[in-house]
XYZ file of C-alpha atoms in Angstrom:
212
model
C 5.477 0.169 -13.122
C 4.919 1.699 -16.580
C 1.166 2.009 -15.952
C 1.743 3.728 -12.605
C 4.233 6.147 -14.190
C 1.775 7.047 -16.969
C -0.993 7.784 -14.452
C 1.362 10.005 -12.473
C 2.471 11.901 -15.600
C -1.140 12.407 -16.732
C -2.100 13.868 -13.361
C 0.788 16.346 -13.567
C -0.341 17.474 -17.024
C -3.910 18.233 -15.967
C -3.109 19.876 -12.640
C -3.973 23.498 -11.855
C -1.516 25.926 -10.238
C -1.212 25.729 -6.465
C -0.223 28.600 -4.254
C 3.138 28.084 -2.579
C 2.955 26.371 0.809
C 5.336 26.755 3.714
C 8.306 24.460 3.908
C 8.321 22.138 6.873
C 8.023 18.729 8.463
C 4.801 16.853 9.099
C 3.722 13.516 10.570
C 0.508 11.553 10.389
C -1.354 8.429 11.465
C -3.440 6.557 8.904
C -5.960 3.769 8.810
C -8.176 2.338 6.152
C -9.967 -0.469 4.396
C -7.776 -2.782 2.310
C -8.859 -5.076 -0.502
C -7.247 -7.338 -3.063
C -8.454 -9.166 -6.132
C -8.187 -12.952 -6.446
C -4.604 -14.200 -6.764
C -3.079 -17.401 -8.125
C -0.960 -19.253 -5.554
C 1.672 -21.704 -6.825
C 2.761 -24.335 -4.289
C 6.042 -26.227 -4.716
C 7.091 -29.001 -4.769
C 4.526 -30.358 -7.163
C 3.702 -27.069 -8.918
C 0.117 -27.139 -7.656
C -1.711 -23.931 -8.575
C -4.860 -22.690 -6.871
C -6.770 -19.400 -6.982
C -7.232 -17.652 -3.644
C -10.426 -15.643 -3.300
C -9.443 -12.545 -1.340
C -11.777 -10.119 0.388
C -11.581 -6.971 2.481
C -9.385 -6.199 5.453
C -7.648 -3.408 7.326
C -4.683 -1.066 6.934
C -2.825 0.971 9.537
C 0.412 2.911 9.739
C 2.194 6.214 10.001
C 4.078 8.747 7.881
C 6.792 11.354 8.374
C 7.507 13.797 5.561
C 8.799 17.147 4.407
C 6.863 19.779 2.417
C 9.144 21.674 0.040
C 6.812 24.621 -0.585
C 6.711 24.217 -4.385
C 4.000 21.554 -4.463
C 6.337 18.619 -3.842
C 6.445 16.431 -0.751
C 8.793 13.589 0.189
C 7.761 11.179 2.911
C 8.585 7.882 4.552
C 5.937 5.513 5.841
C 5.358 2.274 7.710
C 2.194 0.302 6.886
C 0.574 -2.951 7.973
C -2.290 -4.343 5.906
C -4.193 -7.615 5.799
C -7.059 -9.088 3.773
C -9.127 -12.199 4.448
C -8.746 -15.311 2.300
C -11.456 -17.875 1.574
C -10.696 -21.578 1.735
C -7.852 -22.845 -0.480
C -6.925 -26.542 -0.714
C -3.701 -27.680 -2.364
C -4.418 -31.367 -1.664
C -3.513 -33.965 0.937
C -0.468 -33.073 3.013
C -0.366 -29.542 1.657
C -1.716 -26.280 3.117
C -5.484 -25.860 3.123
C -8.216 -23.830 4.757
C -9.114 -20.169 5.011
C -6.851 -17.486 6.451
C -5.351 -14.133 5.544
C -2.818 -12.494 3.237
C -0.908 -9.708 4.976
C 2.213 -7.546 4.871
C 4.335 -5.039 6.704
C 6.188 -2.475 4.605
C 8.304 0.644 4.609
C 8.229 3.087 1.693
C 9.547 6.357 0.359
C 6.871 8.372 -1.476
C 7.267 11.385 -3.774
C 4.015 13.359 -4.019
C 2.916 16.406 -5.984
C 0.083 18.652 -4.794
C -2.227 20.655 -7.053
C -5.442 22.612 -6.720
C -8.064 20.153 -7.894
C -11.070 21.686 -6.098
C -10.397 25.422 -6.335
C -10.194 25.837 -2.562
C -7.156 27.150 -0.652
C -7.929 24.718 2.190
C -7.930 21.575 0.024
C -4.825 20.233 -1.718
C -5.223 17.261 -4.054
C -2.168 15.148 -4.812
C -0.714 12.252 -6.776
C 2.369 10.256 -5.910
C 4.591 7.264 -6.545
C 6.355 5.205 -3.907
C 9.230 2.736 -3.717
C 8.251 0.030 -1.248
C 10.163 -2.597 0.701
C 7.838 -5.374 1.800
C 9.620 -6.363 5.000
C 7.260 -9.315 5.338
C 4.506 -10.779 3.182
C 2.654 -13.537 4.990
C -0.092 -15.967 3.965
C -1.708 -18.083 6.699
C -3.902 -21.160 6.326
C -6.247 -22.298 9.116
C -7.275 -25.845 8.240
C -8.060 -29.151 9.888
C -4.329 -29.809 10.312
C -3.776 -26.568 12.206
C -2.186 -23.299 11.097
C 0.413 -23.270 8.341
C 2.233 -20.058 7.462
C 4.397 -18.949 4.545
C 6.319 -15.683 4.479
C 8.919 -13.753 2.519
C 10.060 -10.263 1.579
C 10.258 -8.358 -1.709
C 10.227 -4.939 -3.355
C 7.193 -3.184 -4.821
C 5.902 0.107 -6.214
C 2.754 1.970 -5.286
C 0.584 4.777 -6.620
C -1.172 7.245 -4.321
C -4.026 9.679 -4.987
C -5.918 11.850 -2.554
C -6.652 15.197 -0.971
C -5.718 17.039 2.213
C -8.019 19.384 4.084
C -6.598 21.930 6.531
C -8.295 21.806 9.933
C -6.210 24.692 11.205
C -2.758 26.176 11.063
C -1.057 22.878 11.893
C -3.488 19.948 11.666
C -5.069 18.348 8.600
C -7.164 15.418 7.410
C -6.036 13.304 4.463
C -8.301 11.027 2.404
C -6.578 8.806 -0.136
C -6.600 5.850 -2.465
C -3.515 3.669 -2.940
C -2.508 0.664 -5.029
C 0.580 -1.510 -4.453
C 2.050 -4.063 -6.849
C 4.663 -6.791 -6.327
C 5.053 -9.742 -8.705
C 6.048 -13.335 -7.930
C 6.738 -12.958 -4.224
C 8.520 -16.068 -2.895
C 6.995 -17.241 0.402
C 8.845 -19.909 2.400
C 7.121 -22.236 4.841
C 7.554 -21.335 8.515
C 8.048 -24.587 10.379
C 6.523 -26.444 7.456
C 7.738 -27.714 4.087
C 7.186 -26.168 0.683
C 7.021 -22.713 -0.836
C 4.304 -20.530 -2.315
C 4.825 -18.033 -5.117
C 2.186 -15.370 -5.657
C 1.589 -11.773 -6.714
C 0.780 -9.266 -3.994
C -1.448 -6.437 -5.251
C -3.587 -4.793 -2.550
C -5.408 -1.485 -2.838
C -6.853 0.565 -0.008
C -8.981 3.564 0.881
C -7.303 5.525 3.673
C -8.044 8.312 6.117
C -5.276 10.060 8.044
C -4.861 12.782 10.630
C -1.619 14.750 10.545
C 0.292 17.589 12.140
C 2.615 20.116 10.492
C 5.499 21.285 12.682
């Protein structure tokens, strides 16, 4: 959280003035490519630890927000994202195989726009979000069939990007985001045991939106 706050503060210090924008509501649909670095998975009972090699995946969702006209925006969002997982084997009788590591989440984001490109049609921005991971889910597809573990937790995220005006109401938004949640507790669904792991995906996103 401290690192994300420092990045946000630095961006505010180096920003250039932005002409005042109209107040108003907006909504958007977003999609993107998600990724996540390798994560340690701790299975209990037995305290068996394995490293999951995680790859790329997808992200999709939507946002509704309000533009205050002084550079600040406040928005809510719903996002689903999932990345692929290479084979993990905790040993006989425990989960094994490849699968995916996914989540659904809702968030409240505070974003600040500034003129990073010197164009009145492009507004760069930075933001921080408070996230509720309504479900984090890790699935294993092994010889013994599918085994799933899921849980919920809280997280924070950092957002960076730019918006380009297509017209009076519509816009395109290209962004980069990083989410961080530590020690998420995942309980077996119809199976015994628990898994504890960090959940730290990042994604490149593209969105289309409409200002009302």
